[in-house]
Every structure is written in structure tokens, then in C-alpha cells.
């Protein structure tokens, strides 16, 4: 197991099983037994040595930390792919209610081996990513997915966007994670599924109509209706005195 002193650049990967608390005692025990074995098989398939990782288990959740050693692209790419394969095989022989579905998050930065685990904002950030509603929403929106993943912006840019994996930037969707005191950009992936078509429950803020920007009284212009004919349009963004005037309401249906 790799050791280091003080704060050292590390990669953190955290995983958590969906709906653990809703299972009975026997199923919870089975998940705790099977989860680390699935992760270890995925690591072996990737050629990564989990014996060199510092692992902090917590029932249905696991946080693994290891010094950055150049294997980060393989972790983001090959390890995740093998993990999806292991989950598919595991779930393939179980009834739907006994499936194991995982949320996962990867981040990197300075970490210290502390007396009761790990210290540093890197670990806290990894935890915030794992708790993001984006992951819960992505699992709900993709019933066939066994894994959903969030990469921190730092990890995404240094691996995927940097061209150091076989993954495409189109495999990811940019989201903003807001958890407690944390707010930052991250990148969502649902392996095997079109991430851009899945709802995350966090629509982008509505943008004002261009005619409303910088105009309190309103704006006039020429538009085209559904037949391609020109029509006059007035966009009012403040109270307007219409006494003596006529207002018409139309629809695209004619």
C-alpha cells in the first residue's frame, strides 16, 4: 500500500450503491460483501493494483485514494468500462429488485493520510460530487443504466478533454454541482446511454428575450409567422397604458 506524508497529489474515486437503505438486512449484507469484490475485479481487468489504494469503506459506499501516478486516464476510461461490465454480469443473474446500481465520482488534488481517514478539500469535493442530485436524477432517468459518473472539471479537462482517453467529449454533459458550501462545474456520464437526452432535474436558468434586455418600455420589430408572412410584434417588459388601444392575441395555429 502506497504511503506518503503531508498533503500529496492524489486521485479519489468514490462509489455508492443506490437505494441501499430500502433493502432488508440480508440484502444489505450481500451488497457490502459484493461491492468491494466487483470493484476489485474491475481494477484487475484494467491492470490496476487496488492493494496500492487506501480504501475507506462505509457500508454501501467506498472511497479509494491513491497518489497520482499517471494512471488517471485509465481509471476514468478503462476502470469505469470494466466496472460497467462487472455490474452488467452481476445484475444479469439477479431479479430487478436485486440489481446493484452505482453512483460514482472522481476528483484529484492534495490529500493527507490523517489519523481517522483522509484530510483535505479534495476528499470533501469528491463527497459533494457523489451526493449530487445530478447522479440521482441520471439513474432515475436511465432505468437500464447500472452506473452513472461525475468527473470534476479538473479530472475531465486533464483526461477526457486533453485527449488522453478513448472517450469522446460528446459522452459527457456539463452540469453545475451545488452541494452545501460547494459549487462548481462537473461532467456527467451515463456509460452506454445518451447523456444529453437524460433529464437531470436541473434545467438551465431561463434567459430573457433579447428584446427585453436593456428595454423597460418594450420593443417593436418585424417577425415571420408560421406561413412565412411578415407580422409586427411588440414586446412589452413594463406596464403599458393601453386605454383606447387594441391588443390582438394570435397563435401558431392561425
PDB file of C-alpha atoms in Angstrom:
ATOM      1  CA  UNK A   1       0.000   0.000   0.000  1.00  0.00           C
ATOM      2  CA  UNK A   2       1.409   3.351  -1.035  1.00  0.00           C
ATOM      3  CA  UNK A   3       2.283   5.684   1.832  1.00  0.00           C
ATOM      4  CA  UNK A   4       3.022   9.398   1.830  1.00  0.00           C
ATOM      5  CA  UNK A   5       3.439  12.168   4.348  1.00  0.00           C
ATOM      6  CA  UNK A   6       1.770  15.554   4.359  1.00  0.00           C
ATOM      7  CA  UNK A   7      -0.540  16.659   1.568  1.00  0.00           C
ATOM      8  CA  UNK A   8       0.250  14.845  -1.660  1.00  0.00           C
ATOM      9  CA  UNK A   9      -1.407  14.938  -5.128  1.00  0.00           C
ATOM     10  CA  UNK A  10      -3.887  12.058  -5.187  1.00  0.00           C
ATOM     11  CA  UNK A  11      -6.816  10.705  -7.150  1.00  0.00           C
ATOM     12  CA  UNK A  12     -10.047   9.986  -5.292  1.00  0.00           C
ATOM     13  CA  UNK A  13     -12.802   7.728  -6.561  1.00  0.00           C
ATOM     14  CA  UNK A  14     -15.984   7.271  -4.567  1.00  0.00           C
ATOM     15  CA  UNK A  15     -18.898   4.921  -5.258  1.00  0.00           C
ATOM     16  CA  UNK A  16     -22.249   4.423  -3.597  1.00  0.00           C
ATOM     17  CA  UNK A  17     -24.966   1.825  -4.156  1.00  0.00           C
ATOM     18  CA  UNK A  18     -28.445   3.063  -4.989  1.00  0.00           C
ATOM     19  CA  UNK A  19     -31.341   2.530  -2.562  1.00  0.00           C
ATOM     20  CA  UNK A  20     -29.252   0.608  -0.035  1.00  0.00           C
ATOM     21  CA  UNK A  21     -31.375   1.651   2.930  1.00  0.00           C
ATOM     22  CA  UNK A  22     -34.527   0.254   1.351  1.00  0.00           C
ATOM     23  CA  UNK A  23     -33.153  -3.302   1.352  1.00  0.00           C
ATOM     24  CA  UNK A  24     -33.635  -5.853   4.090  1.00  0.00           C
ATOM     25  CA  UNK A  25     -30.786  -6.937   6.364  1.00  0.00           C
ATOM     26  CA  UNK A  26     -29.762  -9.913   4.241  1.00  0.00           C
ATOM     27  CA  UNK A  27     -29.588  -7.857   1.040  1.00  0.00           C
ATOM     28  CA  UNK A  28     -27.604  -5.091   2.765  1.00  0.00           C
ATOM     29  CA  UNK A  29     -25.097  -7.689   3.944  1.00  0.00           C
ATOM     30  CA  UNK A  30     -24.866  -9.088   0.411  1.00  0.00           C
ATOM     31  CA  UNK A  31     -24.182  -5.627  -1.046  1.00  0.00           C
ATOM     32  CA  UNK A  32     -21.408  -4.998   1.472  1.00  0.00           C
ATOM     33  CA  UNK A  33     -19.896  -8.351   0.554  1.00  0.00           C
ATOM     34  CA  UNK A  34     -20.211  -7.974  -3.222  1.00  0.00           C
ATOM     35  CA  UNK A  35     -19.371  -4.290  -3.787  1.00  0.00           C
ATOM     36  CA  UNK A  36     -15.636  -4.424  -2.967  1.00  0.00           C
ATOM     37  CA  UNK A  37     -15.272  -7.642  -4.970  1.00  0.00           C
ATOM     38  CA  UNK A  38     -16.876  -6.076  -8.031  1.00  0.00           C
ATOM     39  CA  UNK A  39     -14.553  -3.077  -7.707  1.00  0.00           C
ATOM     40  CA  UNK A  40     -11.505  -5.326  -7.304  1.00  0.00           C
ATOM     41  CA  UNK A  41     -12.405  -7.391 -10.380  1.00  0.00           C
ATOM     42  CA  UNK A  42     -12.832  -4.197 -12.415  1.00  0.00           C
ATOM     43  CA  UNK A  43      -9.414  -2.991 -11.249  1.00  0.00           C
ATOM     44  CA  UNK A  44      -7.741  -6.306 -12.125  1.00  0.00           C
ATOM     45  CA  UNK A  45      -9.332  -6.224 -15.562  1.00  0.00           C
ATOM     46  CA  UNK A  46      -7.834  -2.776 -16.048  1.00  0.00           C
ATOM     47  CA  UNK A  47      -4.401  -3.771 -14.766  1.00  0.00           C
ATOM     48  CA  UNK A  48      -4.661  -1.512 -11.730  1.00  0.00           C
ATOM     49  CA  UNK A  49      -3.463  -2.683  -8.307  1.00  0.00           C
ATOM     50  CA  UNK A  50      -6.068  -1.890  -5.664  1.00  0.00           C
ATOM     51  CA  UNK A  51      -3.695  -3.131  -2.981  1.00  0.00           C
ATOM     52  CA  UNK A  52      -1.873   0.166  -3.508  1.00  0.00           C
ATOM     53  CA  UNK A  53      -5.018   2.198  -2.858  1.00  0.00           C
ATOM     54  CA  UNK A  54      -6.086   3.449   0.541  1.00  0.00           C
ATOM     55  CA  UNK A  55      -9.706   2.381   0.868  1.00  0.00           C
ATOM     56  CA  UNK A  56     -12.255   3.721   3.320  1.00  0.00           C
ATOM     57  CA  UNK A  57     -15.373   1.511   3.311  1.00  0.00           C
ATOM     58  CA  UNK A  58     -18.732   2.658   4.646  1.00  0.00           C
ATOM     59  CA  UNK A  59     -21.378   0.008   4.139  1.00  0.00           C
ATOM     60  CA  UNK A  60     -22.788   0.620   0.663  1.00  0.00           C
ATOM     61  CA  UNK A  61     -20.166   3.285  -0.070  1.00  0.00           C
ATOM     62  CA  UNK A  62     -16.439   3.259  -0.675  1.00  0.00           C
ATOM     63  CA  UNK A  63     -13.820   5.983  -1.019  1.00  0.00           C
ATOM     64  CA  UNK A  64     -10.478   4.989  -2.555  1.00  0.00           C
ATOM     65  CA  UNK A  65      -7.448   7.288  -2.594  1.00  0.00           C
ATOM     66  CA  UNK A  66      -4.069   6.761  -4.231  1.00  0.00           C
ATOM     67  CA  UNK A  67      -1.155   9.018  -5.205  1.00  0.00           C
ATOM     68  CA  UNK A  68      -1.292  10.338  -8.749  1.00  0.00           C
ATOM     69  CA  UNK A  69       0.983   8.084 -10.781  1.00  0.00           C
ATOM     70  CA  UNK A  70      -0.068   8.586 -14.388  1.00  0.00           C
ATOM     71  CA  UNK A  71      -2.869   6.002 -14.318  1.00  0.00           C
ATOM     72  CA  UNK A  72      -5.628   8.620 -14.036  1.00  0.00           C
ATOM     73  CA  UNK A  73      -6.739   8.277 -17.702  1.00  0.00           C
ATOM     74  CA  UNK A  74      -7.010   4.502 -17.267  1.00  0.00           C
ATOM     75  CA  UNK A  75      -9.103   4.998 -14.151  1.00  0.00           C
ATOM     76  CA  UNK A  76     -11.527   7.327 -15.947  1.00  0.00           C
ATOM     77  CA  UNK A  77     -11.613   5.201 -19.089  1.00  0.00           C
ATOM     78  CA  UNK A  78     -10.737   1.509 -18.666  1.00  0.00           C
ATOM     79  CA  UNK A  79     -11.666   1.077 -14.993  1.00  0.00           C
ATOM     80  CA  UNK A  80     -15.108   2.613 -15.471  1.00  0.00           C
ATOM     81  CA  UNK A  81     -15.685   0.468 -18.570  1.00  0.00           C
ATOM     82  CA  UNK A  82     -14.689  -2.723 -16.707  1.00  0.00           C
ATOM     83  CA  UNK A  83     -16.837  -1.692 -13.749  1.00  0.00           C
ATOM     84  CA  UNK A  84     -19.871  -1.330 -16.034  1.00  0.00           C
ATOM     85  CA  UNK A  85     -19.107  -4.775 -17.471  1.00  0.00           C
ATOM     86  CA  UNK A  86     -18.830  -6.325 -13.997  1.00  0.00           C
ATOM     87  CA  UNK A  87     -22.117  -4.754 -12.930  1.00  0.00           C
ATOM     88  CA  UNK A  88     -23.829  -5.986 -16.088  1.00  0.00           C
ATOM     89  CA  UNK A  89     -22.665  -9.542 -15.405  1.00  0.00           C
ATOM     90  CA  UNK A  90     -23.613  -9.305 -11.724  1.00  0.00           C
ATOM     91  CA  UNK A  91     -27.083  -7.920 -12.418  1.00  0.00           C
ATOM     92  CA  UNK A  92     -27.710 -10.275 -15.321  1.00  0.00           C
ATOM     93  CA  UNK A  93     -28.337 -13.216 -12.985  1.00  0.00           C
ATOM     94  CA  UNK A  94     -30.475 -11.296 -10.483  1.00  0.00           C
ATOM     95  CA  UNK A  95     -34.058 -10.156 -10.362  1.00  0.00           C
ATOM     96  CA  UNK A  96     -34.549  -6.410 -10.989  1.00  0.00           C
ATOM     97  CA  UNK A  97     -35.085  -5.700  -7.296  1.00  0.00           C
ATOM     98  CA  UNK A  98     -31.666  -7.184  -6.502  1.00  0.00           C
ATOM     99  CA  UNK A  99     -29.694  -5.164  -9.078  1.00  0.00           C
ATOM    100  CA  UNK A 100     -26.687  -3.205  -7.905  1.00  0.00           C
ATOM    101  CA  UNK A 101     -26.633   0.271  -9.422  1.00  0.00           C
ATOM    102  CA  UNK A 102     -23.831   2.661  -8.561  1.00  0.00           C
ATOM    103  CA  UNK A 103     -23.195   6.366  -8.428  1.00  0.00           C
ATOM    104  CA  UNK A 104     -19.525   7.262  -8.844  1.00  0.00           C
ATOM    105  CA  UNK A 105     -17.369  10.392  -8.658  1.00  0.00           C
ATOM    106  CA  UNK A 106     -13.705  11.054  -9.452  1.00  0.00           C
ATOM    107  CA  UNK A 107     -11.619  14.046  -8.419  1.00  0.00           C
ATOM    108  CA  UNK A 108      -7.950  14.724  -7.778  1.00  0.00           C
ATOM    109  CA  UNK A 109      -5.860  17.087  -5.679  1.00  0.00           C
ATOM    110  CA  UNK A 110      -3.865  17.232  -2.412  1.00  0.00           C
ATOM    111  CA  UNK A 111      -4.794  14.630   0.206  1.00  0.00           C
ATOM    112  CA  UNK A 112      -3.232  13.828   3.574  1.00  0.00           C
ATOM    113  CA  UNK A 113      -3.374  10.491   5.380  1.00  0.00           C
ATOM    114  CA  UNK A 114      -4.929  11.584   8.655  1.00  0.00           C
ATOM    115  CA  UNK A 115      -5.467   9.808  11.969  1.00  0.00           C
ATOM    116  CA  UNK A 116      -9.081   8.951  11.213  1.00  0.00           C
ATOM    117  CA  UNK A 117      -9.115   8.710   7.422  1.00  0.00           C
ATOM    118  CA  UNK A 118      -8.192  11.389   4.902  1.00  0.00           C
ATOM    119  CA  UNK A 119      -7.859  15.158   5.190  1.00  0.00           C
ATOM    120  CA  UNK A 120      -8.182  17.866   2.568  1.00  0.00           C
ATOM    121  CA  UNK A 121     -10.744  19.638   0.432  1.00  0.00           C
ATOM    122  CA  UNK A 122     -10.104  17.112  -2.354  1.00  0.00           C
ATOM    123  CA  UNK A 123     -11.849  14.431  -0.327  1.00  0.00           C
ATOM    124  CA  UNK A 124     -14.669  16.807   0.600  1.00  0.00           C
ATOM    125  CA  UNK A 125     -15.157  17.734  -3.063  1.00  0.00           C
ATOM    126  CA  UNK A 126     -15.322  14.064  -4.047  1.00  0.00           C
ATOM    127  CA  UNK A 127     -18.018  13.548  -1.434  1.00  0.00           C
ATOM    128  CA  UNK A 128     -20.005  16.542  -2.699  1.00  0.00           C
ATOM    129  CA  UNK A 129     -19.858  15.215  -6.262  1.00  0.00           C
ATOM    130  CA  UNK A 130     -21.061  11.799  -5.123  1.00  0.00           C
ATOM    131  CA  UNK A 131     -24.012  13.385  -3.303  1.00  0.00           C
ATOM    132  CA  UNK A 132     -25.066  15.485  -6.280  1.00  0.00           C
ATOM    133  CA  UNK A 133     -28.682  15.336  -7.368  1.00  0.00           C
ATOM    134  CA  UNK A 134     -27.422  15.051 -10.940  1.00  0.00           C
ATOM    135  CA  UNK A 135     -26.337  11.459 -10.255  1.00  0.00           C
ATOM    136  CA  UNK A 136     -29.617  10.505  -8.596  1.00  0.00           C
ATOM    137  CA  UNK A 137     -31.605  12.076 -11.419  1.00  0.00           C
ATOM    138  CA  UNK A 138     -29.482  10.375 -14.093  1.00  0.00           C
ATOM    139  CA  UNK A 139     -30.072   6.946 -12.538  1.00  0.00           C
ATOM    140  CA  UNK A 140     -33.791   7.612 -12.394  1.00  0.00           C
ATOM    141  CA  UNK A 141     -33.895   8.847 -15.986  1.00  0.00           C
ATOM    142  CA  UNK A 142     -31.936   5.844 -17.306  1.00  0.00           C
ATOM    143  CA  UNK A 143     -33.569   2.732 -15.893  1.00  0.00           C
ATOM    144  CA  UNK A 144     -31.243   0.448 -17.867  1.00  0.00           C
ATOM    145  CA  UNK A 145     -28.036   2.053 -16.575  1.00  0.00           C
ATOM    146  CA  UNK A 146     -26.011   0.290 -13.890  1.00  0.00           C
ATOM    147  CA  UNK A 147     -23.587   3.189 -13.351  1.00  0.00           C
ATOM    148  CA  UNK A 148     -23.626   6.972 -13.517  1.00  0.00           C
ATOM    149  CA  UNK A 149     -20.454   9.020 -13.137  1.00  0.00           C
ATOM    150  CA  UNK A 150     -19.425  12.575 -12.327  1.00  0.00           C
ATOM    151  CA  UNK A 151     -15.934  13.827 -13.114  1.00  0.00           C
ATOM    152  CA  UNK A 152     -14.731  17.021 -11.533  1.00  0.00           C
ATOM    153  CA  UNK A 153     -13.867  19.713 -14.037  1.00  0.00           C
ATOM    154  CA  UNK A 154     -10.167  19.230 -13.238  1.00  0.00           C
ATOM    155  CA  UNK A 155     -10.259  15.497 -13.958  1.00  0.00           C
ATOM    156  CA  UNK A 156     -12.343  15.930 -17.106  1.00  0.00           C
ATOM    157  CA  UNK A 157     -10.023  18.534 -18.592  1.00  0.00           C
ATOM    158  CA  UNK A 158      -6.824  16.653 -17.772  1.00  0.00           C
ATOM    159  CA  UNK A 159      -8.042  13.302 -19.122  1.00  0.00           C
ATOM    160  CA  UNK A 160     -11.017  13.370 -21.494  1.00  0.00           C
ATOM    161  CA  UNK A 161     -10.733  16.886 -22.927  1.00  0.00           C
ATOM    162  CA  UNK A 162      -6.953  16.500 -23.008  1.00  0.00           C
ATOM    163  CA  UNK A 163      -7.301  13.546 -25.375  1.00  0.00           C
ATOM    164  CA  UNK A 164      -5.711  11.017 -23.027  1.00  0.00           C
ATOM    165  CA  UNK A 165      -8.599   8.511 -23.106  1.00  0.00           C
ATOM    166  CA  UNK A 166     -10.639   6.699 -25.742  1.00  0.00           C
ATOM    167  CA  UNK A 167     -13.676   8.672 -24.579  1.00  0.00           C
ATOM    168  CA  UNK A 168     -15.274  11.482 -26.541  1.00  0.00           C
ATOM    169  CA  UNK A 169     -16.274  14.811 -25.068  1.00  0.00           C
ATOM    170  CA  UNK A 170     -19.714  14.035 -26.536  1.00  0.00           C
ATOM    171  CA  UNK A 171     -20.011  11.236 -23.942  1.00  0.00           C
ATOM    172  CA  UNK A 172     -20.293  13.854 -21.193  1.00  0.00           C
ATOM    173  CA  UNK A 173     -22.690  16.582 -20.211  1.00  0.00           C
ATOM    174  CA  UNK A 174     -21.647  19.746 -18.397  1.00  0.00           C
ATOM    175  CA  UNK A 175     -23.533  20.328 -15.127  1.00  0.00           C
ATOM    176  CA  UNK A 176     -23.181  22.561 -12.099  1.00  0.00           C
ATOM    177  CA  UNK A 177     -22.962  20.800  -8.759  1.00  0.00           C
ATOM    178  CA  UNK A 178     -24.339  22.670  -5.764  1.00  0.00           C
ATOM    179  CA  UNK A 179     -23.980  20.740  -2.507  1.00  0.00           C
ATOM    180  CA  UNK A 180     -23.815  22.546   0.837  1.00  0.00           C
ATOM    181  CA  UNK A 181     -20.954  25.045   0.581  1.00  0.00           C
ATOM    182  CA  UNK A 182     -19.659  23.575  -2.680  1.00  0.00           C
ATOM    183  CA  UNK A 183     -20.495  24.900  -6.148  1.00  0.00           C
ATOM    184  CA  UNK A 184     -18.515  24.044  -9.269  1.00  0.00           C
ATOM    185  CA  UNK A 185     -18.733  22.667 -12.783  1.00  0.00           C
ATOM    186  CA  UNK A 186     -18.598  18.908 -13.301  1.00  0.00           C
ATOM    187  CA  UNK A 187     -19.132  16.435 -16.134  1.00  0.00           C
ATOM    188  CA  UNK A 188     -21.823  13.777 -16.146  1.00  0.00           C
ATOM    189  CA  UNK A 189     -21.524  10.442 -17.956  1.00  0.00           C
ATOM    190  CA  UNK A 190     -24.011   7.579 -18.203  1.00  0.00           C
ATOM    191  CA  UNK A 191     -21.935   4.828 -19.872  1.00  0.00           C
ATOM    192  CA  UNK A 192     -23.849   3.186 -22.703  1.00  0.00           C
ATOM    193  CA  UNK A 193     -26.559   5.848 -22.710  1.00  0.00           C
ATOM    194  CA  UNK A 194     -27.039   9.212 -24.378  1.00  0.00           C
ATOM    195  CA  UNK A 195     -26.319  11.537 -21.501  1.00  0.00           C
ATOM    196  CA  UNK A 196     -27.558  14.627 -23.352  1.00  0.00           C
ATOM    197  CA  UNK A 197     -31.050  13.188 -23.652  1.00  0.00           C
ATOM    198  CA  UNK A 198     -31.443  12.353 -19.969  1.00  0.00           C
ATOM    199  CA  UNK A 199     -33.107  14.789 -17.626  1.00  0.00           C
ATOM    200  CA  UNK A 200     -31.171  15.760 -14.524  1.00  0.00           C
ATOM    201  CA  UNK A 201     -33.911  17.722 -12.824  1.00  0.00           C
ATOM    202  CA  UNK A 202     -31.860  20.915 -13.060  1.00  0.00           C
ATOM    203  CA  UNK A 203     -32.854  22.866 -16.169  1.00  0.00           C
ATOM    204  CA  UNK A 204     -30.695  25.770 -17.205  1.00  0.00           C
ATOM    205  CA  UNK A 205     -31.893  29.174 -15.939  1.00  0.00           C
ATOM    206  CA  UNK A 206     -34.313  30.842 -18.301  1.00  0.00           C
ATOM    207  CA  UNK A 207     -32.702  33.531 -20.436  1.00  0.00           C
ATOM    208  CA  UNK A 208     -34.528  36.829 -21.082  1.00  0.00           C
ATOM    209  CA  UNK A 209     -35.817  37.514 -24.556  1.00  0.00           C
ATOM    210  CA  UNK A 210     -33.261  39.641 -26.461  1.00  0.00           C
ATOM    211  CA  UNK A 211     -35.836  42.403 -26.843  1.00  0.00           C
ATOM    212  CA  UNK A 212     -36.171  42.649 -23.070  1.00  0.00           C
ATOM    213  CA  UNK A 213     -32.509  43.301 -22.389  1.00  0.00           C
ATOM    214  CA  UNK A 214     -31.953  46.949 -21.635  1.00  0.00           C
ATOM    215  CA  UNK A 215     -35.552  47.960 -22.533  1.00  0.00           C
ATOM    216  CA  UNK A 216     -38.178  48.663 -19.877  1.00  0.00           C
ATOM    217  CA  UNK A 217     -40.811  50.120 -22.144  1.00  0.00           C
ATOM    218  CA  UNK A 218     -40.800  47.433 -24.820  1.00  0.00           C
ATOM    219  CA  UNK A 219     -39.531  46.777 -28.300  1.00  0.00           C
ATOM    220  CA  UNK A 220     -41.012  46.567 -31.747  1.00  0.00           C
ATOM    221  CA  UNK A 221     -39.895  44.622 -34.737  1.00  0.00           C
ATOM    222  CA  UNK A 222     -40.866  42.515 -37.729  1.00  0.00           C
ATOM    223  CA  UNK A 223     -41.193  38.743 -37.337  1.00  0.00           C
ATOM    224  CA  UNK A 224     -42.497  35.972 -39.555  1.00  0.00           C
ATOM    225  CA  UNK A 225     -45.463  33.782 -38.731  1.00  0.00           C
ATOM    226  CA  UNK A 226     -45.694  30.056 -39.413  1.00  0.00           C
ATOM    227  CA  UNK A 227     -46.671  30.742 -43.054  1.00  0.00           C
ATOM    228  CA  UNK A 228     -43.586  32.918 -43.589  1.00  0.00           C
ATOM    229  CA  UNK A 229     -45.634  36.125 -43.748  1.00  0.00           C
ATOM    230  CA  UNK A 230     -44.382  39.263 -42.035  1.00  0.00           C
ATOM    231  CA  UNK A 231     -46.098  40.398 -38.873  1.00  0.00           C
ATOM    232  CA  UNK A 232     -45.432  43.260 -36.478  1.00  0.00           C
ATOM    233  CA  UNK A 233     -44.515  42.303 -32.940  1.00  0.00           C
ATOM    234  CA  UNK A 234     -44.402  44.461 -29.810  1.00  0.00           C
ATOM    235  CA  UNK A 235     -42.684  43.006 -26.750  1.00  0.00           C
ATOM    236  CA  UNK A 236     -43.677  44.796 -23.552  1.00  0.00           C
ATOM    237  CA  UNK A 237     -41.485  44.352 -20.465  1.00  0.00           C
ATOM    238  CA  UNK A 238     -43.145  47.001 -18.263  1.00  0.00           C
ATOM    239  CA  UNK A 239     -46.669  48.297 -17.603  1.00  0.00           C
ATOM    240  CA  UNK A 240     -48.153  49.967 -20.699  1.00  0.00           C
ATOM    241  CA  UNK A 241     -51.184  52.270 -20.885  1.00  0.00           C
ATOM    242  CA  UNK A 242     -53.476  50.597 -23.434  1.00  0.00           C
ATOM    243  CA  UNK A 243     -56.531  52.829 -22.924  1.00  0.00           C
ATOM    244  CA  UNK A 244     -58.011  53.461 -26.344  1.00  0.00           C
ATOM    245  CA  UNK A 245     -55.829  50.811 -27.925  1.00  0.00           C
ATOM    246  CA  UNK A 246     -56.476  47.360 -29.324  1.00  0.00           C
ATOM    247  CA  UNK A 247     -54.471  44.273 -28.388  1.00  0.00           C
ATOM    248  CA  UNK A 248     -54.559  41.140 -30.519  1.00  0.00           C
ATOM    249  CA  UNK A 249     -53.587  37.661 -29.422  1.00  0.00           C
ATOM    250  CA  UNK A 250     -52.571  35.104 -32.012  1.00  0.00           C
ATOM    251  CA  UNK A 251     -51.256  31.542 -32.097  1.00  0.00           C
ATOM    252  CA  UNK A 252     -49.136  29.463 -34.418  1.00  0.00           C
ATOM    253  CA  UNK A 253     -52.242  27.531 -35.299  1.00  0.00           C
ATOM    254  CA  UNK A 254     -53.608  30.504 -37.287  1.00  0.00           C
TER     255      UNK A 254
END
